[in-house]
Tab-separated table of C-alpha atoms in Angstrom:
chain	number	residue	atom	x	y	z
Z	168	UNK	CA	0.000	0.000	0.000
Z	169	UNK	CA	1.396	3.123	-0.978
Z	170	UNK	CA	0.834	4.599	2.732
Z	171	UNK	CA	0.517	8.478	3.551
Z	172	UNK	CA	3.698	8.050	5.143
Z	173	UNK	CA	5.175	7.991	2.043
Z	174	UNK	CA	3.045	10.600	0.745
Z	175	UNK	CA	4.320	13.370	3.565
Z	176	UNK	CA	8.141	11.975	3.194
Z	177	UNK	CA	7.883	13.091	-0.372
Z	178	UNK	CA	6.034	15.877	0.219
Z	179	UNK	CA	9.342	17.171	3.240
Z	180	UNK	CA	11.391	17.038	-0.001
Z	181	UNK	CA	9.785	20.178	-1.675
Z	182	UNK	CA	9.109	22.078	1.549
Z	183	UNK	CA	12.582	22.348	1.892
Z	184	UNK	CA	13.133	23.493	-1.090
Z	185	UNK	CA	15.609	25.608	0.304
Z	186	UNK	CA	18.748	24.728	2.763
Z	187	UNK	CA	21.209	26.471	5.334
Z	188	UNK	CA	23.907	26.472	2.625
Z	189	UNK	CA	26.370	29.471	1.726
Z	190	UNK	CA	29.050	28.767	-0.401
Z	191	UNK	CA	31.708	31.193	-1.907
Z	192	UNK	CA	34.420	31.185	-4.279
Z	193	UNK	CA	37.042	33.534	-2.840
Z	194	UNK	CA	39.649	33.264	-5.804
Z	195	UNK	CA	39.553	37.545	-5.980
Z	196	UNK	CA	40.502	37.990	-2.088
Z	197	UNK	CA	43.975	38.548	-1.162
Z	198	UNK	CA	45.768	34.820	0.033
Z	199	UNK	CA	48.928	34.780	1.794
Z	200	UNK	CA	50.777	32.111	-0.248
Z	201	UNK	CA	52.806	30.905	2.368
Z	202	UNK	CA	49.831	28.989	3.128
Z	203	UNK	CA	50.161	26.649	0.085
Z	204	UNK	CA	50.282	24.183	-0.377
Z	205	UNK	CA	48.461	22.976	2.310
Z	206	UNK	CA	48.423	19.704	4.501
Z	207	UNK	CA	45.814	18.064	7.183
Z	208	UNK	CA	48.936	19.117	9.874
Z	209	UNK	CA	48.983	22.705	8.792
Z	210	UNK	CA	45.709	23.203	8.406
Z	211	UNK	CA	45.098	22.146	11.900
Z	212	UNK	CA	48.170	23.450	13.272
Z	213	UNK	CA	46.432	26.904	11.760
Z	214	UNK	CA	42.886	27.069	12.048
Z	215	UNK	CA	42.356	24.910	15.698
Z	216	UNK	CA	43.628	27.615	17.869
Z	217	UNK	CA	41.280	29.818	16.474
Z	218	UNK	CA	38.211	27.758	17.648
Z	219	UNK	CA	36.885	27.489	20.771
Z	220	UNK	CA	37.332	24.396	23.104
Z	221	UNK	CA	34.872	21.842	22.259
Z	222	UNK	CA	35.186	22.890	18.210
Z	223	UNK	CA	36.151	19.483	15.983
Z	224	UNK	CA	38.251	19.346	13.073
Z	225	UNK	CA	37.363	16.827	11.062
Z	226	UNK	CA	39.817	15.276	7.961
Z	227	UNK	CA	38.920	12.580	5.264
Z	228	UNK	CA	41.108	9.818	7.514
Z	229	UNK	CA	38.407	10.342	10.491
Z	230	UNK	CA	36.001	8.013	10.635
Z	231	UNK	CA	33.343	10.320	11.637
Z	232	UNK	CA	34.515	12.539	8.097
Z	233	UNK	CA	31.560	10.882	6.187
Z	234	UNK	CA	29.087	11.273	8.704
Z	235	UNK	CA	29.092	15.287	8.536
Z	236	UNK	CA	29.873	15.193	5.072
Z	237	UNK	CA	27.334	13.046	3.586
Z	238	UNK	CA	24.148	15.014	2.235
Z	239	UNK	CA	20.772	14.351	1.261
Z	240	UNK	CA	21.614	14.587	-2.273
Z	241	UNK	CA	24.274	12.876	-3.434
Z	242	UNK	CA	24.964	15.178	-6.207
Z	243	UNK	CA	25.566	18.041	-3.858
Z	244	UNK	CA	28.160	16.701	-2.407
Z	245	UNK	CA	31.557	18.396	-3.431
Z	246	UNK	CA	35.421	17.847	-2.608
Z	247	UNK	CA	35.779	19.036	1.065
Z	248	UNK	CA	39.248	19.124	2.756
Z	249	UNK	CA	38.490	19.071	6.493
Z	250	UNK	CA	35.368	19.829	8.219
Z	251	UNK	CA	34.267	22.258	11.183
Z	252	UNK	CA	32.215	21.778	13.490
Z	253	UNK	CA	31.774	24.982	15.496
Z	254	UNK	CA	29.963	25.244	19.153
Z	255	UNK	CA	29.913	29.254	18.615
Z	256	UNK	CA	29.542	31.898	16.589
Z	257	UNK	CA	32.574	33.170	17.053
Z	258	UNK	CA	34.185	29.628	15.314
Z	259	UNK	CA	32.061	30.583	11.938
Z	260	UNK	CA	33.361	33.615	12.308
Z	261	UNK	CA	37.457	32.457	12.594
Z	262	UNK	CA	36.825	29.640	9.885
Z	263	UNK	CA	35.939	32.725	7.463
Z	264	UNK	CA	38.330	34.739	7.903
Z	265	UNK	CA	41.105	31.240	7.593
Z	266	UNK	CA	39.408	30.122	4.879
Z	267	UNK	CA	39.887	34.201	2.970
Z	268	UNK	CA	43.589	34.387	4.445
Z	269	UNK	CA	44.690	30.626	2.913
Z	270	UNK	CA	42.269	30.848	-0.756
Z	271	UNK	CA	40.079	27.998	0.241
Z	272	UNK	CA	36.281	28.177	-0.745
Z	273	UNK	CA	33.884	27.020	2.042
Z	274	UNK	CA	30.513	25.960	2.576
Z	275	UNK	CA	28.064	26.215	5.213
Z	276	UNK	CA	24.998	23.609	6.163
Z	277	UNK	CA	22.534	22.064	8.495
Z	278	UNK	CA	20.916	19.301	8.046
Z	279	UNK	CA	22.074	19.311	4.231
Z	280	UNK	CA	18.665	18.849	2.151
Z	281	UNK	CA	20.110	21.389	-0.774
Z	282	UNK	CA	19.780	19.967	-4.165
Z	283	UNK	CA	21.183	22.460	-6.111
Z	284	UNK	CA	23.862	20.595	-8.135
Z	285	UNK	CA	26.524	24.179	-7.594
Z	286	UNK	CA	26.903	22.506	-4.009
Z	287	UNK	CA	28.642	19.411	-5.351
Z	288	UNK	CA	31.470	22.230	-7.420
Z	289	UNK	CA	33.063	23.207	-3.916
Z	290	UNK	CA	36.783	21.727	-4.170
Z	291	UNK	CA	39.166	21.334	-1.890
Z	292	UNK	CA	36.787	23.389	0.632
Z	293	UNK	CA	35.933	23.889	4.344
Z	294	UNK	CA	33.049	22.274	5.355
Z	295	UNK	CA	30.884	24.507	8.297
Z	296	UNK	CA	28.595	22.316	9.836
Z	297	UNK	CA	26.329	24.285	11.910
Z	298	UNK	CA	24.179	21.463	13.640
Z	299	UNK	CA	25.785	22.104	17.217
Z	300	UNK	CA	24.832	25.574	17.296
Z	301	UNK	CA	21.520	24.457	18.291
Z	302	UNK	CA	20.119	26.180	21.278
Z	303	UNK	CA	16.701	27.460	22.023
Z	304	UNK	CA	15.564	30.202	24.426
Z	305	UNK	CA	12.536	31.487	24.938
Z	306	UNK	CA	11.733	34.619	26.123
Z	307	UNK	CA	10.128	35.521	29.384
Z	308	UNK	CA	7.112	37.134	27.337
Z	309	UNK	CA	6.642	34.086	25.262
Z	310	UNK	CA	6.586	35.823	22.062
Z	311	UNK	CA	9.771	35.194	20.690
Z	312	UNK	CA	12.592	32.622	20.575
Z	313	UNK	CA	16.327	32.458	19.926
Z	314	UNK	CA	17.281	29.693	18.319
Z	315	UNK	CA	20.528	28.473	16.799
Z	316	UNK	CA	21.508	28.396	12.674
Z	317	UNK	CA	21.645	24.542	13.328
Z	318	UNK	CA	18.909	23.992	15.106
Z	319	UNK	CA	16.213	21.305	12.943
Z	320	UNK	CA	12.390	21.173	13.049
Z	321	UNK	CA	11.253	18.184	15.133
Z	322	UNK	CA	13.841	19.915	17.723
Z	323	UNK	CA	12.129	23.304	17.922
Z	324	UNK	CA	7.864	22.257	17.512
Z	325	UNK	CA	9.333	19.957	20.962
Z	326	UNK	CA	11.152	22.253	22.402
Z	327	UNK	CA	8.370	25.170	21.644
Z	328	UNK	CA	5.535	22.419	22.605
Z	329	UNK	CA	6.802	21.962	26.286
Z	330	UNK	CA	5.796	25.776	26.727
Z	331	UNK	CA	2.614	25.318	25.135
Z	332	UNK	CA	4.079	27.338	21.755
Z	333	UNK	CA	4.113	26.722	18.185
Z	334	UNK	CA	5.894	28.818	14.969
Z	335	UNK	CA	5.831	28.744	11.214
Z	336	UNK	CA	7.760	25.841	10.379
Z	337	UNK	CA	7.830	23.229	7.467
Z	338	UNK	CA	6.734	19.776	8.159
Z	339	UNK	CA	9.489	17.379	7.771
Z	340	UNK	CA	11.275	17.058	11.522
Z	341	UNK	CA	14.538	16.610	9.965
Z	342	UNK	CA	14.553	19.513	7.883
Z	343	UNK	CA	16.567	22.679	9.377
Z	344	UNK	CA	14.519	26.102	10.291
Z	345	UNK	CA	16.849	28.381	8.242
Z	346	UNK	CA	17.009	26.652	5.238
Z	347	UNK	CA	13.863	27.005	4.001
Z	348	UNK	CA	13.508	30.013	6.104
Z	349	UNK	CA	15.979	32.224	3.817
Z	350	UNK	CA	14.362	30.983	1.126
Z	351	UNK	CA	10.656	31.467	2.177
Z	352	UNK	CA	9.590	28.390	3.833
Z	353	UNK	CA	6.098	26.598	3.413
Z	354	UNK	CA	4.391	24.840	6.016
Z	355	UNK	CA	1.277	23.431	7.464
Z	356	UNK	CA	0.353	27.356	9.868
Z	357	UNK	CA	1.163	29.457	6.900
Z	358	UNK	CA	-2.493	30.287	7.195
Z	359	UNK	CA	-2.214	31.390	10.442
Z	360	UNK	CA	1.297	32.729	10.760
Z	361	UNK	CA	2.835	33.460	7.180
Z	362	UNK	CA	6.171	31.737	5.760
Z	363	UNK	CA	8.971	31.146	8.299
Z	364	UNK	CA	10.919	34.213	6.633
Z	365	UNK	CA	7.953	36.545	7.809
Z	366	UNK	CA	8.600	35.579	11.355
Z	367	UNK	CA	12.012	36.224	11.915
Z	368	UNK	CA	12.733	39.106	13.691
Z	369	UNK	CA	16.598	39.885	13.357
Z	370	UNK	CA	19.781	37.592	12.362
Z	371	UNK	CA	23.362	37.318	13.741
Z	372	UNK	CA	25.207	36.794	10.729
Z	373	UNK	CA	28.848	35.739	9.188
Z	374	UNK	CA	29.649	37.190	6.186
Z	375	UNK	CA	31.766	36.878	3.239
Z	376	UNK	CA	34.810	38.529	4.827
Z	377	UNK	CA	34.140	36.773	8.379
Z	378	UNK	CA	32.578	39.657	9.748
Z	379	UNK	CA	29.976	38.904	12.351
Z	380	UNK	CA	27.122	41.873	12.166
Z	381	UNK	CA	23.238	41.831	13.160
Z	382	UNK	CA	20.393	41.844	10.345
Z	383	UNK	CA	17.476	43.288	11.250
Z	384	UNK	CA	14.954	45.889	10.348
Z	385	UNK	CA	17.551	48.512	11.888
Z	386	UNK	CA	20.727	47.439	11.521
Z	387	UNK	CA	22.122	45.903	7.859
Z	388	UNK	CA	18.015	46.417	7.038
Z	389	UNK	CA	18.594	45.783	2.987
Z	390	UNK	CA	20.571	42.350	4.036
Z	391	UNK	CA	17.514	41.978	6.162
Z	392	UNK	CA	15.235	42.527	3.235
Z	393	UNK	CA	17.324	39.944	1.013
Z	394	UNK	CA	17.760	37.516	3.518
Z	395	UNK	CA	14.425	36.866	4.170
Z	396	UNK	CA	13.235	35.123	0.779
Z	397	UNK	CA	16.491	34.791	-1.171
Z	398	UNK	CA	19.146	34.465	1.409
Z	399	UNK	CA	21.021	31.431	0.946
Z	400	UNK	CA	24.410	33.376	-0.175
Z	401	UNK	CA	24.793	36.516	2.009
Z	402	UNK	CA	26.207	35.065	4.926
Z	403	UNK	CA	26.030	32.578	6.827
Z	404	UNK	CA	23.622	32.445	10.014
Z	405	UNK	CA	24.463	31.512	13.443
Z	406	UNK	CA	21.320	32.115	15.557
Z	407	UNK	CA	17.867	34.354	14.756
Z	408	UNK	CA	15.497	35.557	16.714
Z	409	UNK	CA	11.867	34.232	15.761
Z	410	UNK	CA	8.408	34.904	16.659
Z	411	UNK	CA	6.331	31.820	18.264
Z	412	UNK	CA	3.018	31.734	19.174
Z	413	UNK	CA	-0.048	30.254	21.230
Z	414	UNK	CA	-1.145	26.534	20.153
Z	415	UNK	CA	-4.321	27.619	17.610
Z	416	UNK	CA	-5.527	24.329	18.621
Z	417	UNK	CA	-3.867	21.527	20.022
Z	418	UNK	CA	-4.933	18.473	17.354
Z	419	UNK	CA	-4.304	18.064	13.602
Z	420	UNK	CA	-6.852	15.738	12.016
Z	421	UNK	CA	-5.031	14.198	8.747
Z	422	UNK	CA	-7.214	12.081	5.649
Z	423	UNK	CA	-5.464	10.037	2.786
Z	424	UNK	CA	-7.580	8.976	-0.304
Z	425	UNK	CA	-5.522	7.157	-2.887
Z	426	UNK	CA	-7.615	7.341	-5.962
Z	427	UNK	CA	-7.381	5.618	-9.412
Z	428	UNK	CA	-6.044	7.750	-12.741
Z	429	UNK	CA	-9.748	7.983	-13.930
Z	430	UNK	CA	-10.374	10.386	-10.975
Z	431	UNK	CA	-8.173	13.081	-12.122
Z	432	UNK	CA	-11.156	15.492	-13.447
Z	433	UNK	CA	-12.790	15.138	-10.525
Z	434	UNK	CA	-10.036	15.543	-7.890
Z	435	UNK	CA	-8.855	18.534	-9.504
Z	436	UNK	CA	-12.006	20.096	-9.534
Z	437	UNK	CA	-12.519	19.294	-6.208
Z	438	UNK	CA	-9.605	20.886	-4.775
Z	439	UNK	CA	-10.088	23.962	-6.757
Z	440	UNK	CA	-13.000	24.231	-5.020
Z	441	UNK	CA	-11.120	23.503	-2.031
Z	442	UNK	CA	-8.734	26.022	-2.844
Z	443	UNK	CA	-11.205	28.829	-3.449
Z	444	UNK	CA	-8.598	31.165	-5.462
Z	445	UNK	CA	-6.436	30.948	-2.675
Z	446	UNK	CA	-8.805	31.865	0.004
Z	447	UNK	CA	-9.097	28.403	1.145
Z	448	UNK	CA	-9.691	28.445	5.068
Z	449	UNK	CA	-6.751	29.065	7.129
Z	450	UNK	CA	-7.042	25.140	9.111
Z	451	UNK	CA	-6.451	23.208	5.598
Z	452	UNK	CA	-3.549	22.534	3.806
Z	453	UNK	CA	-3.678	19.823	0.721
Z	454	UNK	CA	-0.952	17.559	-0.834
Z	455	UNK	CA	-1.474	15.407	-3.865
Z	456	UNK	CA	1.000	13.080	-6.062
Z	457	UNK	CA	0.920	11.621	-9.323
Z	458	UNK	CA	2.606	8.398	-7.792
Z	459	UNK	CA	3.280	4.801	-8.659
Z	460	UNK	CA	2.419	1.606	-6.942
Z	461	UNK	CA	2.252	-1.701	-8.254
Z	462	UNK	CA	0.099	-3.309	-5.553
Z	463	UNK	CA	-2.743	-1.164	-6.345
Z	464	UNK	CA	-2.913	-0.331	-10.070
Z	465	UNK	CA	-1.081	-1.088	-12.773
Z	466	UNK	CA	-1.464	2.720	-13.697
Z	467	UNK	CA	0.073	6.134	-11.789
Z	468	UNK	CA	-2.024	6.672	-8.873
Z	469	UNK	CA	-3.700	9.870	-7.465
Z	470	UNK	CA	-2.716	10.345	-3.446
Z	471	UNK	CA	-4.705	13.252	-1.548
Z	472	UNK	CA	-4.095	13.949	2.015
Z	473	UNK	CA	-5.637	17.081	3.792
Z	474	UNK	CA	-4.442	18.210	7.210
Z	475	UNK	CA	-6.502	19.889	9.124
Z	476	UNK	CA	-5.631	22.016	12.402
Z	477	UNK	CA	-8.679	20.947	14.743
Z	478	UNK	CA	-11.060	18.276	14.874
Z	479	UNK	CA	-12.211	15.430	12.680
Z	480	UNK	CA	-15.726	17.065	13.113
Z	481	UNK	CA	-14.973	20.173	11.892
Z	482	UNK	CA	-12.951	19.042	9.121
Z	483	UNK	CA	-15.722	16.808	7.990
Z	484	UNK	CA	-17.447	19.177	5.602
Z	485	UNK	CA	-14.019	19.756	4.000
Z	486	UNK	CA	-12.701	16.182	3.437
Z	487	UNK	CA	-16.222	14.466	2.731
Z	488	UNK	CA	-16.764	15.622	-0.943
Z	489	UNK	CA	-13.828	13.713	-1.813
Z	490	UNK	CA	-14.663	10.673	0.372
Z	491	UNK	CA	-18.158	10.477	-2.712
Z	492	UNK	CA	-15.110	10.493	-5.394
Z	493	UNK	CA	-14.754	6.641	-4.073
Z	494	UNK	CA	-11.404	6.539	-3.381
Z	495	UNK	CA	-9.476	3.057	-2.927
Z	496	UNK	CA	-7.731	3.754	0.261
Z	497	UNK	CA	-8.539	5.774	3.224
Z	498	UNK	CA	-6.908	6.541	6.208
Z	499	UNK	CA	-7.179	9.038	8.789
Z	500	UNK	CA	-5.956	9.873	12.527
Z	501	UNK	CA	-5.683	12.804	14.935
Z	502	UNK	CA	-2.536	13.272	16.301
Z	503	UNK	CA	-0.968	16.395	18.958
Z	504	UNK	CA	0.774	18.297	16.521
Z	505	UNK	CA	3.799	18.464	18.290
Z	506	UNK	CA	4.023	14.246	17.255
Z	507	UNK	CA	2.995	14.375	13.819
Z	508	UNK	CA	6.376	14.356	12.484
Z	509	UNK	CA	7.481	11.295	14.348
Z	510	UNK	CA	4.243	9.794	13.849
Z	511	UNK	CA	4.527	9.728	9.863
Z	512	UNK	CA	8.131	8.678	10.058
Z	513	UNK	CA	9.142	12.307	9.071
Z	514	UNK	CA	10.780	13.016	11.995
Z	515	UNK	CA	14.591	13.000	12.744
Z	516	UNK	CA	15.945	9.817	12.218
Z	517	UNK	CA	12.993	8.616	9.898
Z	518	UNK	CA	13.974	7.184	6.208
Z	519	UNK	CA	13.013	10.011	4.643
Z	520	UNK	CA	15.554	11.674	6.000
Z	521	UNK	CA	18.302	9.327	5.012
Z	522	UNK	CA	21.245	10.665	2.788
Z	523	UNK	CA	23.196	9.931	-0.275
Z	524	UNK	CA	20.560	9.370	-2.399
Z	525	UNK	CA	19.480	11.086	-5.971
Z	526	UNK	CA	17.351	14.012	-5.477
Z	527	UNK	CA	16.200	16.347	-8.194
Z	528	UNK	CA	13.220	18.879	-8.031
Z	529	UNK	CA	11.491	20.874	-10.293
Z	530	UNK	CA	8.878	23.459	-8.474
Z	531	UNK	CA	6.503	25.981	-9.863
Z	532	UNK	CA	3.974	27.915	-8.895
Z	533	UNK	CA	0.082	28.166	-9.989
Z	534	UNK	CA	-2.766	30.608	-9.555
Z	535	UNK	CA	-4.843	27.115	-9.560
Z	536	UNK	CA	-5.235	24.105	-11.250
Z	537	UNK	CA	-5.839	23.540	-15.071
Z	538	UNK	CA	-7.618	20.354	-15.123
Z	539	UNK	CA	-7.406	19.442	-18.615
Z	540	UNK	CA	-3.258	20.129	-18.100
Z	541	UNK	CA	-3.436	17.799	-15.037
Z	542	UNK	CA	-4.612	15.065	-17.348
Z	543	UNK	CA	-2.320	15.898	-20.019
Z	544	UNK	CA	0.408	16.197	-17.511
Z	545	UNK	CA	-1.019	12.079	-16.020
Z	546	UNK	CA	-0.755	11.048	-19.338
Z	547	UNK	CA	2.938	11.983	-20.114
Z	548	UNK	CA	4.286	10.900	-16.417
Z	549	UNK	CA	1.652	7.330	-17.217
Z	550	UNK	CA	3.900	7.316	-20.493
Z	551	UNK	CA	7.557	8.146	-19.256
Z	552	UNK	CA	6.517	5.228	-16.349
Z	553	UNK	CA	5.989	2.929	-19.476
Z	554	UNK	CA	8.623	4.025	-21.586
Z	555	UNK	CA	11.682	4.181	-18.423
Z	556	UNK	CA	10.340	2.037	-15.881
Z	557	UNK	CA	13.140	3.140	-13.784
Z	558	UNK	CA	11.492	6.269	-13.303
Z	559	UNK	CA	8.853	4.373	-11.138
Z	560	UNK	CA	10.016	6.275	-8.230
Z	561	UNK	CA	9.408	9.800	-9.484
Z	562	UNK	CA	6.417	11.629	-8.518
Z	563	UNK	CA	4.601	14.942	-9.807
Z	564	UNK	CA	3.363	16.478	-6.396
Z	565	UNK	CA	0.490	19.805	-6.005
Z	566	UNK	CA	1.047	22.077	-2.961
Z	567	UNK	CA	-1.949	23.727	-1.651
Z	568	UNK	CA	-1.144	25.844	1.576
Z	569	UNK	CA	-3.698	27.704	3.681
Z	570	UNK	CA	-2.369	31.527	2.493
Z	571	UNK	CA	-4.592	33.996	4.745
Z	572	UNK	CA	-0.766	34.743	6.654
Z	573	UNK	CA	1.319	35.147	3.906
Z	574	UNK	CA	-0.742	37.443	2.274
Z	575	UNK	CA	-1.337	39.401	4.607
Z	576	UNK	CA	2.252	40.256	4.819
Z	577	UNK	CA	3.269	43.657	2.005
Z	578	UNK	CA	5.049	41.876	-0.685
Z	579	UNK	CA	7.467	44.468	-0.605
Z	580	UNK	CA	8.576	44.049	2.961
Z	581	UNK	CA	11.039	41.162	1.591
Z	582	UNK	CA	12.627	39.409	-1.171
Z	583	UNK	CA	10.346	36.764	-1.545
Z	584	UNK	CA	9.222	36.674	-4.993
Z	585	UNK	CA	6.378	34.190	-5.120
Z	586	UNK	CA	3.514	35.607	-2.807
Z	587	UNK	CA	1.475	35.755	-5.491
Z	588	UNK	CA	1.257	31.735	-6.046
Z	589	UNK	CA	-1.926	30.139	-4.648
Z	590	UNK	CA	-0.065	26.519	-5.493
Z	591	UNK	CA	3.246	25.069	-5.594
Z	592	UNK	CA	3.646	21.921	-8.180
């Protein structure tokens, strides 16, 4: 059975669209030559007394060298030369400036979901890994947090939980915040709260010359403007300050219909319906792939899940209508949001989150769905199925997020580009 668990580990790959990664080519700064070539032994005879105690150096001969190394994608991973581990800002700060004084590009990440091929070029680079700098602490009025560049998702919806607090967030666990937050970031109270970017309230960050300066809407205020929506390249964060919020209700009622190919019509029209032109009520968010399973049909497959923030009752009028479509599987639960991650093995640890493997994606936005394209677009992915079976893996996925938050934020307050989607394919 191709189970919603599935569905919502797919569906972590395109929130994070996104990831904590800064990379830079420094070939036009001034390098003190004396520096090259460069061994392991001179490299950490160099760069360790800048770091603080408790910072790791990492070279390929370690054996824990693959394990912060190794990416989600295997085809953004580059040639790295050691690897740094910081505990403090001040570490990203020293590796910057050592990686500017000796030529050596470098590359910052988190959790490591980019998929952007460029982050496989790095050679002979320094690695930042930021996932130690992973505190959270909120403040005494409970209406903000400050949380670490490395801290992940299924770490901060527990952390904020205990407190009775929530945030905009995506909704894979292992995904970091600030990777999809510099780029945006989608999620399941974007209705309610807007995209993770809109939230954050100021940045400390490293930049290109090692400098370590606040963002925010005083200080650095155009970085601030950038960062927030296409951010991935100014510099490299090592904490943010981000809003959080009041539990809008403490259950999330989920409902999977898989659904034969000769329901494509109808589904569509259904969820633009659903959708309403993007005014689609702030509790519901929708996924649906174009998806392949043997056991069921020898045809793609149609797989709808709708969340809903509240309880199966009141999400009844919602998720019925598609329940008449007679789909061939349904399941449905409630679950405390602060366990849905875990509970649809998308939480750390979970095989979604596994790396090394092939990852490629192709997203663009809609006003709403064109239901004679959607069949069109069945047809060719049925075809390509037929024609390249080893494509049976690939799926064609439709984003509908809740939008009442994100649009209520002025377009021009940042550099995200896309607030006028309604859909994300």
């Amino acid at each position: 059975m191709f189970s919603f668990r599935t569905v919502i580990s797919l569906l972590c790959a395109l929130i994070s669209l996104s990831t904590t990664t800064v990379s830079y080519e420094l070939q036009t700064l001034p390098r003190d030559t004396s520096f090259a070539p460069l061994s392991y032994a001179k490299i950490r005879k160099e760069l360790k007394p800048r770091l603080l105690k408790g910072a790791s150096l990492y070279f390929p001969s370690s054996p824990y060298f693959q394990n912060y190394t190794e990416l989600w994608s295997e085809s953004a991973i580059g040639d790295i030369l050691v690897v740094v581990v910081p505990v403090a800002d001040s570490d990203v700060a020293e590796t910057v400036k050592y990686a500017n004084l000796v030529g050596l590009p470098f590359l910052a990440v988190n959790r490591g979901h980019g998929t952007a091929e460029q982050l496989g070029t790095i050679k002979h680079g320094i690695l930042i890994n930021l996932r130690f700098l992973d505190s959270i602490q909120i403040a005494q009025d409970g209406k903000t947090a400050v949380m670490g560049g490395g801290v992940v998702i299924d770490q901060v919806i527990g952390t904020l939980a205990q407190k009775a607090k929530t945030s905009a967030s995506g909704s894979c666990g292992c995904v970091g915040m600030m990777g999809p937050g510099l780029g945006g970031g989608l999620g399941k109270y974007m209705g309610y709260y807007g995209l993770v970017s809109d939230n954050i309230v100021d940045m400390s960050v490293v930049t290109a010359n090692g400098s370590a300066i606040t963002v925010s809407a005083i200080q650095n205020s155009d970085l601030y403007w950038g960062m927030r929506g296409a951010g991935h390249n100014f510099g490299i964060v090592t904490k943010f300050r981000y809003k959080i919020y009041d539990y809008p209700n403490p259950n999330n009622y989920y409902v999977s219909y898989t659904f034969a190919g000769d329901k494509v019509e109808a589904v569509f029209k259904q969820l633009n319906l659903l959708g309403n032109n993007g005014k689609q009520p702030k509790e519901i968010n929708s996924y649906l792939l174009y998806s392949f399973n043997a056991t069921l049909s020898s045809k793609p497959i149609l797989v709808l899940q709708i969340y809903y923030t509240g309880t199966s009752l009141a999400a009844r009028r919602f998720v019925e209508p598609f329940l008449t479509l007679e789909p061939l599987v349904v399941e449905n639960a409630t679950v405390p949001y602060a366990r849905l991650a875990t509970a649809l093995d998308v939480g750390v640890g979970g095989p979604i989150c596994a790396p090394g493997l092939s990852h490629r994606l192709f997203p663009v936005g809609l006003l709403e769905y064109n239901v004679t394209a959607n069949r069109k677009l069945y047809s060719l992915y049925e075809k390509m199925l037929t024609e390249e079976p080893l494509f049976n893996k690939s799926t064609v996925q439709f984003e509908g997020y809740a939008l009442q938050g994100m649009k209520a934020v002025n377009p021009a307050s940042s550099a995200y580009a896309h607030r006028a989607d309604n859909l994300l394919v």
